[in-house]
Short mmCIF file of C-alpha atoms in Angstrom, two decimals:
data_model
loop_
_atom_site.label_atom_id
_atom_site.label_comp_id
_atom_site.label_asym_id
_atom_site.label_seq_id
_atom_site.Cartn_x
_atom_site.Cartn_y
_atom_site.Cartn_z
CA UNK A 390 28.71 45.12 -200.18
CA UNK A 391 26.76 43.21 -197.52
CA UNK A 392 28.26 43.26 -194.05
CA UNK A 393 29.20 39.92 -192.52
CA UNK A 394 28.11 38.44 -189.18
CA UNK A 395 30.86 37.97 -186.59
CA UNK A 396 30.50 34.54 -184.99
CA UNK A 397 34.09 33.95 -183.87
CA UNK A 398 33.13 33.61 -180.20
CA UNK A 399 30.79 30.67 -180.76
CA UNK A 400 33.51 27.99 -180.95
CA UNK A 401 36.82 28.44 -179.12
CA UNK A 402 40.18 28.02 -180.83
CA UNK A 403 43.02 25.81 -179.65
CA UNK A 404 46.58 25.12 -180.76
CA UNK A 405 46.37 22.42 -183.37
CA UNK A 406 50.01 21.36 -183.06
CA UNK A 407 49.42 18.98 -180.17
CA UNK A 408 51.87 16.21 -179.43
CA UNK A 409 50.72 12.85 -180.74
CA UNK A 410 49.62 10.54 -177.95
CA UNK A 411 48.14 7.10 -177.83
CA UNK A 412 44.43 7.28 -177.20
CA UNK A 413 41.39 5.20 -178.00
CA UNK A 414 39.44 6.66 -180.91
CA UNK A 415 35.76 6.67 -179.90
CA UNK A 416 33.92 8.72 -182.48
CA UNK A 417 30.35 9.96 -182.29
CA UNK A 418 28.24 9.08 -185.33
CA UNK A 419 26.25 12.29 -185.79
CA UNK A 420 25.87 15.77 -184.37
CA UNK A 421 22.46 16.75 -182.91
CA UNK A 422 21.64 20.35 -182.00
CA UNK A 423 21.76 19.36 -178.33
CA UNK A 424 25.57 19.21 -178.66
CA UNK A 425 25.54 23.02 -178.90
CA UNK A 426 23.30 23.61 -175.90
CA UNK A 427 24.75 25.14 -172.70
CA UNK A 428 26.40 22.49 -170.53
CA UNK A 429 26.96 20.04 -173.38
CA UNK A 430 30.07 17.88 -172.91
CA UNK A 431 30.65 17.85 -176.67
CA UNK A 432 30.49 21.66 -176.78
CA UNK A 433 33.13 21.85 -174.04
CA UNK A 434 35.44 19.71 -176.19
CA UNK A 435 34.68 21.47 -179.48
CA UNK A 436 37.46 23.65 -180.91
CA UNK A 437 38.49 25.37 -184.12
CA UNK A 438 42.14 24.90 -185.13
CA UNK A 439 44.22 28.00 -184.41
CA UNK A 440 44.94 28.30 -188.13
CA UNK A 441 41.31 28.40 -189.24
CA UNK A 442 39.94 31.63 -190.72
CA UNK A 443 37.86 33.91 -188.49
CA UNK A 444 34.21 33.00 -188.46
CA UNK A 445 32.89 36.11 -190.19
CA UNK A 446 32.22 35.10 -193.79
CA UNK A 447 28.40 34.89 -193.82
CA UNK A 448 25.89 37.66 -194.41
CA UNK A 449 22.69 37.89 -192.31
CA UNK A 450 20.76 36.39 -195.26
CA UNK A 451 23.12 33.42 -195.51
CA UNK A 452 22.90 32.73 -191.79
CA UNK A 453 19.10 32.95 -191.72
CA UNK A 454 18.79 30.76 -194.82
CA UNK A 455 21.06 28.10 -193.30
CA UNK A 456 19.06 27.89 -190.06
CA UNK A 457 15.83 27.58 -192.06
CA UNK A 458 17.42 24.87 -194.24
CA UNK A 459 18.43 22.91 -191.14
CA UNK A 460 14.90 23.09 -189.73
CA UNK A 461 13.26 22.30 -193.07
CA UNK A 462 15.27 19.09 -193.47
CA UNK A 463 17.13 20.29 -196.56
CA UNK A 464 20.48 18.81 -197.58
CA UNK A 465 23.40 20.22 -195.58
CA UNK A 466 27.05 19.21 -196.16
CA UNK A 467 28.61 16.95 -193.56
CA UNK A 468 30.80 18.31 -190.79
CA UNK A 469 34.41 17.17 -190.93
CA UNK A 470 36.03 16.67 -187.53
CA UNK A 471 39.32 15.42 -186.12
CA UNK A 472 39.82 14.08 -182.59
CA UNK A 473 42.90 14.92 -180.53
CA UNK A 474 43.53 13.50 -177.06
CA UNK A 475 41.82 16.55 -175.54
CA UNK A 476 39.56 18.23 -178.09
CA UNK A 477 37.30 17.67 -181.08
CA UNK A 478 38.54 19.97 -183.84
CA UNK A 479 36.26 21.29 -186.61
CA UNK A 480 38.15 20.88 -189.89
CA UNK A 481 35.17 21.95 -192.02
CA UNK A 482 31.78 23.25 -190.91
CA UNK A 483 32.80 25.92 -188.41
CA UNK A 484 30.36 28.45 -189.86
CA UNK A 485 27.48 25.95 -189.78
CA UNK A 486 28.05 25.06 -186.13
CA UNK A 487 28.67 28.69 -185.15
CA UNK A 488 25.44 29.81 -186.87
CA UNK A 489 23.40 27.19 -185.03
CA UNK A 490 24.97 28.03 -181.68
CA UNK A 491 24.43 31.74 -182.33
CA UNK A 492 20.74 30.95 -182.87
CA UNK A 493 20.56 28.82 -179.71
CA UNK A 494 22.28 31.50 -177.62
CA UNK A 495 20.70 34.51 -179.40
CA UNK A 496 24.23 35.86 -179.87
CA UNK A 497 25.09 37.08 -183.36
CA UNK A 498 28.24 38.90 -182.26
CA UNK A 499 26.68 41.16 -179.62
CA UNK A 500 25.50 38.77 -176.88
CA UNK A 501 26.94 37.64 -173.57
CA UNK A 502 29.35 35.07 -175.06
CA UNK A 503 30.72 37.55 -177.60
CA UNK A 504 30.91 40.32 -175.01
CA UNK A 505 33.08 38.16 -172.75
CA UNK A 506 35.17 36.89 -175.68
CA UNK A 507 35.97 40.43 -176.85
CA UNK A 508 36.17 41.91 -173.33
CA UNK A 509 33.47 44.41 -174.22
CA UNK A 510 35.36 45.71 -177.29
CA UNK A 511 32.61 45.22 -179.89
CA UNK A 512 32.54 47.66 -182.79
CA UNK A 513 29.46 49.66 -183.75
CA UNK A 514 29.45 47.90 -187.14
CA UNK A 515 29.50 44.47 -185.49
CA UNK A 516 26.58 45.44 -183.23
CA UNK A 517 24.59 46.83 -186.16
CA UNK A 518 25.05 43.65 -188.22
CA UNK A 519 24.08 41.52 -185.20
CA UNK A 520 20.85 43.47 -184.72
CA UNK A 521 20.01 43.15 -188.40
CA UNK A 522 20.71 39.40 -188.28
CA UNK A 523 18.58 38.87 -185.19
CA UNK A 524 15.63 40.70 -186.75
CA UNK A 525 15.93 38.68 -189.96
CA UNK A 526 16.19 35.31 -188.18
CA UNK A 527 13.21 36.09 -185.97
CA UNK A 528 11.18 37.05 -189.03
CA UNK A 529 12.15 34.05 -191.18
CA UNK A 530 12.60 31.34 -188.54
CA UNK A 531 11.76 32.54 -185.05
CA UNK A 532 13.79 32.46 -181.86
CA UNK A 533 15.25 29.17 -180.73
CA UNK A 534 13.53 29.51 -177.34
CA UNK A 535 10.18 30.06 -179.06
CA UNK A 536 10.49 26.93 -181.20
CA UNK A 537 11.85 24.91 -178.29
CA UNK A 538 8.76 25.89 -176.31
CA UNK A 539 6.56 24.25 -178.96
CA UNK A 540 8.21 20.83 -178.62
CA UNK A 541 5.64 18.35 -177.33
CA UNK A 542 2.83 20.92 -177.59
CA UNK A 543 0.72 19.71 -180.57
CA UNK A 544 -2.04 22.25 -180.03
CA UNK A 545 0.21 25.31 -179.80
CA UNK A 546 1.64 27.41 -182.66
CA UNK A 547 1.20 27.50 -186.42
CA UNK A 548 1.79 24.35 -188.45
CA UNK A 549 5.18 25.20 -189.99
CA UNK A 550 6.62 26.21 -186.62
CA UNK A 551 5.39 22.96 -185.03
CA UNK A 552 7.08 20.91 -187.76
CA UNK A 553 10.33 22.84 -187.34
CA UNK A 554 10.12 22.48 -183.55
CA UNK A 555 9.83 18.72 -183.95
CA UNK A 556 13.13 18.65 -185.80
CA UNK A 557 15.06 20.45 -183.05
CA UNK A 558 15.56 17.20 -181.17
CA UNK A 559 15.52 14.74 -184.07
CA UNK A 560 17.61 16.21 -186.90
CA UNK A 561 21.38 15.78 -186.56
CA UNK A 562 24.14 17.06 -188.80
CA UNK A 563 26.04 14.32 -190.62
CA UNK A 564 29.67 13.73 -189.67
CA UNK A 565 32.88 12.65 -191.34
CA UNK A 566 36.08 12.07 -189.39
CA UNK A 567 39.67 12.70 -190.45
CA UNK A 568 41.75 9.70 -189.41
CA UNK A 569 45.41 10.23 -188.65
CA UNK A 570 47.84 12.73 -187.17
CA UNK A 571 47.59 16.49 -186.64
CA UNK A 572 49.63 16.95 -189.83
CA UNK A 573 47.10 14.89 -191.78
CA UNK A 574 44.23 16.97 -190.39
CA UNK A 575 45.97 20.26 -191.27
CA UNK A 576 46.64 19.05 -194.81
CA UNK A 577 42.96 18.09 -195.09
CA UNK A 578 41.96 21.60 -194.03
CA UNK A 579 43.94 23.29 -196.78
CA UNK A 580 42.68 20.82 -199.42
CA UNK A 581 39.07 21.41 -198.38
CA UNK A 582 39.49 25.18 -198.40
CA UNK A 583 40.97 25.18 -201.90
CA UNK A 584 37.50 24.18 -203.08
CA UNK A 585 34.11 25.83 -202.60
CA UNK A 586 34.73 29.20 -200.95
CA UNK A 587 38.53 29.50 -201.02
CA UNK A 588 40.58 31.26 -198.40
CA UNK A 589 41.17 34.95 -199.01
CA UNK A 590 44.82 35.75 -199.77
CA UNK A 591 45.18 37.63 -196.49
CA UNK A 592 43.50 34.83 -194.52
CA UNK A 593 45.81 32.25 -196.06
CA UNK A 594 48.85 34.45 -195.38
CA UNK A 595 47.88 34.76 -191.70
CA UNK A 596 47.14 31.06 -191.40
CA UNK A 597 50.35 29.84 -193.02
CA UNK A 598 52.44 32.31 -191.03
CA UNK A 599 50.35 32.20 -187.85
CA UNK A 600 53.38 31.85 -185.56
CA UNK A 601 55.31 34.69 -187.19
CA UNK A 602 55.49 37.82 -185.00
CA UNK A 603 53.77 40.18 -187.46
CA UNK A 604 50.81 37.79 -187.85
CA UNK A 605 50.37 37.53 -184.09
CA UNK A 606 50.77 41.30 -183.66
CA UNK A 607 48.24 42.07 -186.43
CA UNK A 608 45.62 39.79 -184.90
CA UNK A 609 46.22 41.33 -181.48
CA UNK A 610 45.85 44.92 -182.70
CA UNK A 611 42.68 44.32 -184.71
CA UNK A 612 40.84 43.05 -181.66
CA UNK A 613 42.52 45.45 -179.23
CA UNK A 614 44.11 42.51 -177.42
CA UNK A 615 40.79 40.63 -177.06
CA UNK A 616 39.19 37.63 -178.79
CA UNK A 617 41.18 34.44 -179.24
CA UNK A 618 44.64 34.89 -177.76
CA UNK A 619 47.06 33.70 -180.43
CA UNK A 620 49.71 34.68 -177.88
CA UNK A 621 48.28 32.53 -175.07
CA UNK A 622 51.34 30.25 -174.99
CA UNK A 623 53.67 33.08 -173.94
CA UNK A 624 54.52 33.97 -170.36
CA UNK A 625 52.02 36.15 -168.51
CA UNK A 626 54.34 39.18 -168.47
CA UNK A 627 54.75 38.97 -172.25
CA UNK A 628 51.00 38.47 -172.79
CA UNK A 629 50.29 41.57 -170.74
CA UNK A 630 52.69 43.69 -172.81
CA UNK A 631 51.15 42.45 -176.06
CA UNK A 632 47.60 43.17 -174.95
CA UNK A 633 48.44 46.61 -173.58
CA UNK A 634 50.28 47.72 -176.71
CA UNK A 635 47.64 46.20 -179.01
CA UNK A 636 44.84 48.04 -177.24
CA UNK A 637 46.69 51.35 -177.49
CA UNK A 638 47.45 50.87 -181.18
CA UNK A 639 43.85 49.91 -181.88
CA UNK A 640 42.62 53.15 -180.32
CA UNK A 641 45.14 55.24 -182.26
CA UNK A 642 44.44 53.56 -185.60
CA UNK A 643 40.78 52.53 -185.61
CA UNK A 644 38.91 54.89 -183.30
CA UNK A 645 36.59 56.62 -183.78
CA UNK A 646 34.80 54.25 -186.13
CA UNK A 647 33.60 55.68 -189.41
CA UNK A 648 30.07 54.77 -190.48
CA UNK A 649 29.46 55.42 -194.19
CA UNK A 650 28.25 57.65 -195.67
CA UNK A 651 30.64 59.96 -193.79
CA UNK A 652 29.05 62.91 -192.00
CA UNK A 653 32.03 63.83 -189.85
CA UNK A 654 35.72 64.62 -190.25
CA UNK A 655 36.42 62.47 -187.18
CA UNK A 656 37.58 59.44 -189.19
CA UNK A 657 40.02 56.63 -188.24
CA UNK A 658 43.64 56.50 -189.45
CA UNK A 659 43.38 52.78 -190.27
CA UNK A 660 40.08 52.85 -192.13
CA UNK A 661 37.52 50.08 -191.69
CA UNK A 662 37.75 47.43 -188.96
CA UNK A 663 36.45 44.86 -191.46
CA UNK A 664 38.81 41.90 -190.74
CA UNK A 665 40.18 41.32 -194.26
CA UNK A 666 40.74 45.04 -194.95
CA UNK A 667 42.18 45.75 -191.52
CA UNK A 668 44.43 42.69 -191.50
CA UNK A 669 45.78 43.62 -194.94
CA UNK A 670 46.57 47.10 -193.66
CA UNK A 671 48.10 45.89 -190.39
CA UNK A 672 50.37 43.30 -192.02
CA UNK A 673 51.89 46.03 -194.20
CA UNK A 674 51.86 48.66 -191.46
CA UNK A 675 53.56 46.45 -188.87
CA UNK A 676 56.08 45.20 -191.46
CA UNK A 677 57.02 48.86 -192.05
CA UNK A 678 56.83 50.36 -188.57
CA UNK A 679 57.75 47.25 -186.58
CA UNK A 680 60.97 46.60 -188.46
CA UNK A 681 64.17 47.33 -186.49
CA UNK A 682 65.49 49.25 -189.52
CA UNK A 683 63.97 51.66 -192.03
CA UNK A 684 63.54 48.70 -194.41
CA UNK A 685 60.22 46.77 -194.10
CA UNK A 686 60.38 43.30 -192.57
CA UNK A 687 57.94 41.17 -194.66
CA UNK A 688 56.02 38.49 -192.83
CA UNK A 689 57.19 35.61 -195.03
CA UNK A 690 60.85 36.42 -194.28
CA UNK A 691 60.39 36.26 -190.51
CA UNK A 692 61.13 33.35 -188.20
CA UNK A 693 58.52 32.00 -185.83
CA UNK A 694 58.24 33.59 -182.40
CA UNK A 695 57.81 30.93 -179.73
CA UNK A 696 58.23 33.17 -176.67
CA UNK A 697 56.63 36.46 -177.77
CA UNK A 698 59.57 38.84 -177.46
CA UNK A 699 59.58 39.57 -181.20
CA UNK A 700 55.87 40.39 -181.08
CA UNK A 701 56.46 42.79 -178.18
CA UNK A 702 59.30 44.47 -180.08
CA UNK A 703 57.18 44.92 -183.22
CA UNK A 704 54.31 46.45 -181.26
CA UNK A 705 56.67 48.74 -179.35
CA UNK A 706 58.29 50.07 -182.52
CA UNK A 707 54.91 50.44 -184.23
CA UNK A 708 53.64 52.40 -181.25
CA UNK A 709 56.68 54.70 -181.38
CA UNK A 710 55.98 55.53 -185.02
CA UNK A 711 52.20 55.79 -184.59
CA UNK A 712 52.59 58.19 -181.68
CA UNK A 713 54.52 60.52 -184.00
CA UNK A 714 51.62 60.49 -186.48
CA UNK A 715 48.74 60.94 -184.02
CA UNK A 716 47.91 61.00 -180.31
CA UNK A 717 48.88 63.39 -177.54
CA UNK A 718 52.50 62.45 -176.94
CA UNK A 719 54.94 65.37 -177.10
CA UNK A 720 56.31 64.39 -180.51
CA UNK A 721 52.95 63.85 -182.22
CA UNK A 722 52.44 65.66 -185.52
CA UNK A 723 48.70 65.23 -185.04
CA UNK A 724 48.02 64.84 -188.76
CA UNK A 725 44.39 64.95 -189.86
CA UNK A 726 43.39 61.64 -191.51
CA UNK A 727 40.62 63.22 -193.62
CA UNK A 728 43.25 65.47 -195.23
CA UNK A 729 45.94 62.85 -195.77
CA UNK A 730 44.35 59.42 -196.18
CA UNK A 731 40.79 59.83 -197.52
CA UNK A 732 39.75 60.82 -201.02
CA UNK A 733 37.33 63.61 -201.90
CA UNK A 734 34.38 61.19 -201.54
CA UNK A 735 35.36 59.98 -198.09
CA UNK A 736 36.88 56.66 -199.14
CA UNK A 737 39.92 55.49 -197.23
CA UNK A 738 43.16 54.90 -199.15
CA UNK A 739 45.53 52.61 -197.31
CA UNK A 740 48.39 53.24 -199.73
CA UNK A 741 48.45 56.94 -198.88
CA UNK A 742 48.54 55.98 -195.21
CA UNK A 743 51.25 53.35 -195.67
CA UNK A 744 53.36 55.66 -197.84
CA UNK A 745 53.18 58.38 -195.19
CA UNK A 746 53.89 55.85 -192.44
CA UNK A 747 57.01 54.72 -194.33
CA UNK A 748 58.30 58.30 -194.38
CA UNK A 749 57.64 58.86 -190.67
CA UNK A 750 59.02 55.44 -189.75
CA UNK A 751 62.30 56.14 -191.52
CA UNK A 752 62.64 59.52 -189.77
CA UNK A 753 61.96 57.98 -186.34
CA UNK A 754 64.37 55.05 -186.81
CA UNK A 755 67.11 57.28 -188.21
CA UNK A 756 66.60 59.84 -185.39
CA UNK A 757 66.09 62.45 -188.09
CA UNK A 758 64.84 65.38 -186.02
CA UNK A 759 65.51 67.73 -188.92
CA UNK A 760 62.81 66.03 -190.98
CA UNK A 761 60.11 66.85 -188.44
CA UNK A 762 61.14 70.51 -188.42
CA UNK A 763 61.06 70.62 -192.22
CA UNK A 764 57.69 68.88 -192.28
CA UNK A 765 56.27 71.46 -189.87
CA UNK A 766 57.47 74.35 -192.02
CA UNK A 767 56.21 72.70 -195.21
CA UNK A 768 53.00 71.36 -193.71
CA UNK A 769 50.41 73.93 -194.78
CA UNK A 770 51.58 73.67 -198.41
CA UNK A 771 51.63 69.86 -198.35
CA UNK A 772 48.08 69.77 -197.04
CA UNK A 773 46.83 72.34 -199.57
CA UNK A 774 48.28 70.17 -202.35
CA UNK A 775 46.68 66.99 -200.97
CA UNK A 776 43.25 68.62 -200.70
CA UNK A 777 43.41 70.17 -204.16
CA UNK A 778 44.59 66.95 -205.83
CA UNK A 779 42.72 64.19 -203.98
CA UNK A 780 41.06 62.88 -207.12
CA UNK A 781 44.31 62.91 -209.12
CA UNK A 782 46.17 61.00 -206.40
CA UNK A 783 43.52 58.31 -206.62
CA UNK A 784 44.01 58.10 -210.39
CA UNK A 785 47.79 57.88 -209.94
CA UNK A 786 47.33 54.90 -207.62
CA UNK A 787 44.90 53.21 -209.99
CA UNK A 788 47.54 53.46 -212.72
CA UNK A 789 50.29 52.09 -210.50
CA UNK A 790 51.20 48.44 -210.03
CA UNK A 791 49.96 47.30 -206.62
CA UNK A 792 53.47 46.31 -205.52
CA UNK A 793 54.73 49.86 -206.23
CA UNK A 794 51.94 51.90 -204.61
CA UNK A 795 53.45 52.28 -201.15
CA UNK A 796 56.87 53.21 -202.57
CA UNK A 797 55.30 55.75 -204.93
CA UNK A 798 53.35 57.42 -202.12
CA UNK A 799 56.51 57.45 -199.99
CA UNK A 800 58.26 59.32 -202.81
CA UNK A 801 55.29 61.68 -203.10
CA UNK A 802 55.35 62.72 -199.45
CA UNK A 803 59.13 63.09 -199.38
CA UNK A 804 58.98 65.25 -202.50
CA UNK A 805 56.16 67.45 -201.19
CA UNK A 806 57.89 68.06 -197.85
CA UNK A 807 61.13 69.02 -199.58
CA UNK A 808 59.36 71.17 -202.18
CA UNK A 809 57.27 73.17 -199.74
CA UNK A 810 60.18 73.55 -197.35
CA UNK A 811 62.14 75.28 -200.11
CA UNK A 812 59.27 76.88 -202.09
CA UNK A 813 55.93 78.44 -201.30
CA UNK A 814 54.04 78.05 -204.58
CA UNK A 815 52.01 74.98 -205.46
CA UNK A 816 54.05 72.76 -207.82
CA UNK A 817 52.61 71.99 -211.22
CA UNK A 818 51.07 68.54 -211.21
CA UNK A 819 53.26 67.39 -214.08
CA UNK A 820 56.35 68.18 -211.97
CA UNK A 821 55.04 65.99 -209.16
CA UNK A 822 54.14 63.16 -211.52
CA UNK A 823 57.54 63.34 -213.17
CA UNK A 824 59.28 63.15 -209.79
CA UNK A 825 57.33 60.10 -208.62
CA UNK A 826 57.75 58.50 -212.05
CA UNK A 827 54.18 58.49 -213.35
CA UNK A 828 54.02 58.39 -217.13
CA UNK A 829 51.22 59.21 -219.55
CA UNK A 830 47.97 61.13 -219.36
CA UNK A 831 45.20 60.01 -217.01
CA UNK A 832 41.56 60.44 -217.95
CA UNK A 833 39.12 61.19 -215.13
CA UNK A 834 35.65 59.84 -215.85
CA UNK A 835 34.40 60.34 -212.31
CA UNK A 836 31.66 62.57 -210.93
CA UNK A 837 29.33 61.98 -213.86
CA UNK A 838 25.78 63.00 -212.94
CA UNK A 839 23.33 60.08 -213.21
CA UNK A 840 20.14 61.96 -212.38
CA UNK A 841 18.61 64.98 -210.70
CA UNK A 842 19.00 63.61 -207.15
CA UNK A 843 22.24 63.89 -205.17
CA UNK A 844 23.95 60.55 -204.57
CA UNK A 845 25.53 59.71 -201.21
CA UNK A 846 28.96 60.17 -202.81
CA UNK A 847 28.11 63.70 -203.94
CA UNK A 848 26.73 64.55 -200.48
CA UNK A 849 29.90 63.24 -198.81
CA UNK A 850 32.09 65.16 -201.26
CA UNK A 851 30.28 68.41 -200.51
CA UNK A 852 30.33 67.74 -196.76
CA UNK A 853 34.10 67.12 -196.70
CA UNK A 854 34.84 70.14 -198.89
CA UNK A 855 32.72 72.53 -196.85
CA UNK A 856 33.80 71.10 -193.48
CA UNK A 857 37.50 71.49 -194.28
CA UNK A 858 36.94 75.18 -195.03
CA UNK A 859 36.03 75.79 -191.40
CA UNK A 860 38.19 73.11 -189.75
CA UNK A 861 40.51 74.11 -186.93
CA UNK A 862 44.11 74.88 -187.87
CA UNK A 863 47.25 75.03 -185.74
CA UNK A 864 48.32 78.67 -185.18
CA UNK A 865 51.99 77.65 -185.31
CA UNK A 866 52.19 75.66 -188.58
CA UNK A 867 48.77 76.43 -190.13
CA UNK A 868 48.17 72.71 -190.59
CA UNK A 869 44.80 71.06 -189.99
CA UNK A 870 44.05 69.73 -186.51
CA UNK A 871 41.91 66.90 -185.16
CA UNK A 872 41.76 68.04 -181.51
CA UNK A 873 39.69 65.08 -180.31
CA UNK A 874 42.59 62.85 -181.28
CA UNK A 875 45.67 65.03 -180.90
CA UNK A 876 46.03 68.43 -179.22
CA UNK A 877 48.39 70.45 -177.03
CA UNK A 878 47.51 73.61 -175.09
CA UNK A 879 50.14 76.24 -175.68
CA UNK A 880 50.99 79.51 -173.90
CA UNK A 881 50.94 82.26 -176.53
CA UNK A 882 53.30 84.17 -174.28
CA UNK A 883 55.68 81.70 -172.71
CA UNK A 884 55.55 81.07 -168.98
CA UNK A 885 59.21 82.01 -168.63
CA UNK A 886 58.36 85.36 -170.19
CA UNK A 887 55.56 85.99 -167.73
CA UNK A 888 52.70 84.40 -169.65
CA UNK A 889 49.68 83.49 -167.57
CA UNK A 890 47.56 80.34 -167.53
CA UNK A 891 44.33 82.04 -168.55
CA UNK A 892 42.17 81.51 -171.62
CA UNK A 893 43.36 84.74 -173.24
CA UNK A 894 46.91 83.37 -173.34
CA UNK A 895 45.95 79.83 -174.47
CA UNK A 896 45.86 78.32 -177.92
CA UNK A 897 45.40 74.78 -179.24
CA UNK A 898 48.27 73.41 -181.34
CA UNK A 899 49.73 70.16 -182.58
CA UNK A 900 51.75 68.53 -179.77
CA UNK A 901 55.01 68.60 -181.76
CA UNK A 902 54.48 72.23 -182.80
CA UNK A 903 54.25 73.19 -179.12
CA UNK A 904 56.83 70.98 -177.43
CA UNK A 905 59.24 70.27 -180.31
CA UNK A 906 59.21 72.86 -183.06
CA UNK A 907 58.38 75.94 -180.97
CA UNK A 908 60.84 75.00 -178.26
#
């Protein structure tokens, strides 16, 4: 699947729900490229509605093709705008304007404007796509500055470039204006986006519930508290708490980034930072972990948060649960994501993660310290089962209704912890399937050789299998460790028993094993 170009910094967002005021409607008739140049008064007024999808739907090829179409005088759909007392809002055409400004500024998600917008938090994937886009645009079209330098220079440059340069100042984009109130403009947006390229289900969910606390929290976490501040209307103290918690959760869930094909066991707990995938995960994850009870709090059942306190509470609870899964806090289990949440071919499975998170969340909210002790004693068996049955777990999920997948994985983890706490042998797979209510026989048609050469999937599968054989394990529970993410340094002989602080008396363990279970 082609990666998409992140252009969200090119046009700022603003709250669309402005109070209606009386103002004189003076509408511009067209939209020349000069309106996107630095210092343009129109650019300073230009805004995307706060409910509009993130500007990250185009591939490098689509962006390059659009710029070429603009310069070659091909037909381009009209922009649709709406004028408020303060701003000009883009109802339709945000990608077109963002692509042109990206070309003018040479910023395809990795330039100065994007760097400031995201406070330096730009993912490796976003940078890679930006570099690929820049190279493609320069090959197919040329830099904006290069074409601009040809304007008025009839004896310079090749013929096609001179023709394109002449259109920089003469070709405008056509405009249509929405007449009426903010409500009319918002209705127009949803009608327009039900045609052509429709909104993704997750995008529409976030847009329609944009003032619900889980939606705000999810957007904050994905960008580590940077980008457009959907929480900008809250008091400064609240904004600071949101940004601090979001940044911490982002680091725990999405760092380090995984670049496929996987050649490391250092993989993120939350999988890809691709906006649609990550938002889908975060909406579920925050509904589970951010709920005040052990029952998930779905986004569509929430009330709007106008002051930000609900957002802060959700992020705080989510951080409490997350810090029990990973990180260096005293209660951290330090679970290894490659063991628990990735299949044998290195693909992330969010339902395994969400099922496990549901189990941990319930234990944290019910102050069930006994569960963590049982988990520690059962841990090595649980992990052996997960590694041995990665492919089968994937098949189980494929044969499970989407709405039941999290619940089924919750049952799986609870069963495995209880089983290995009481028994030491590996349970027969049919016993596990019976317990989590999976019926029928599943046929595995995977891993069919297609030729003499090794595919990337086969290479990843071998890498993960061989790497786990030599991976570090905790000497207390015999569970796998990811020391770059979660580690505690333990005295083999306790200090109170005369143990010294030298390397001979030191061992690396899970934080909870050292400070909770051992104590």
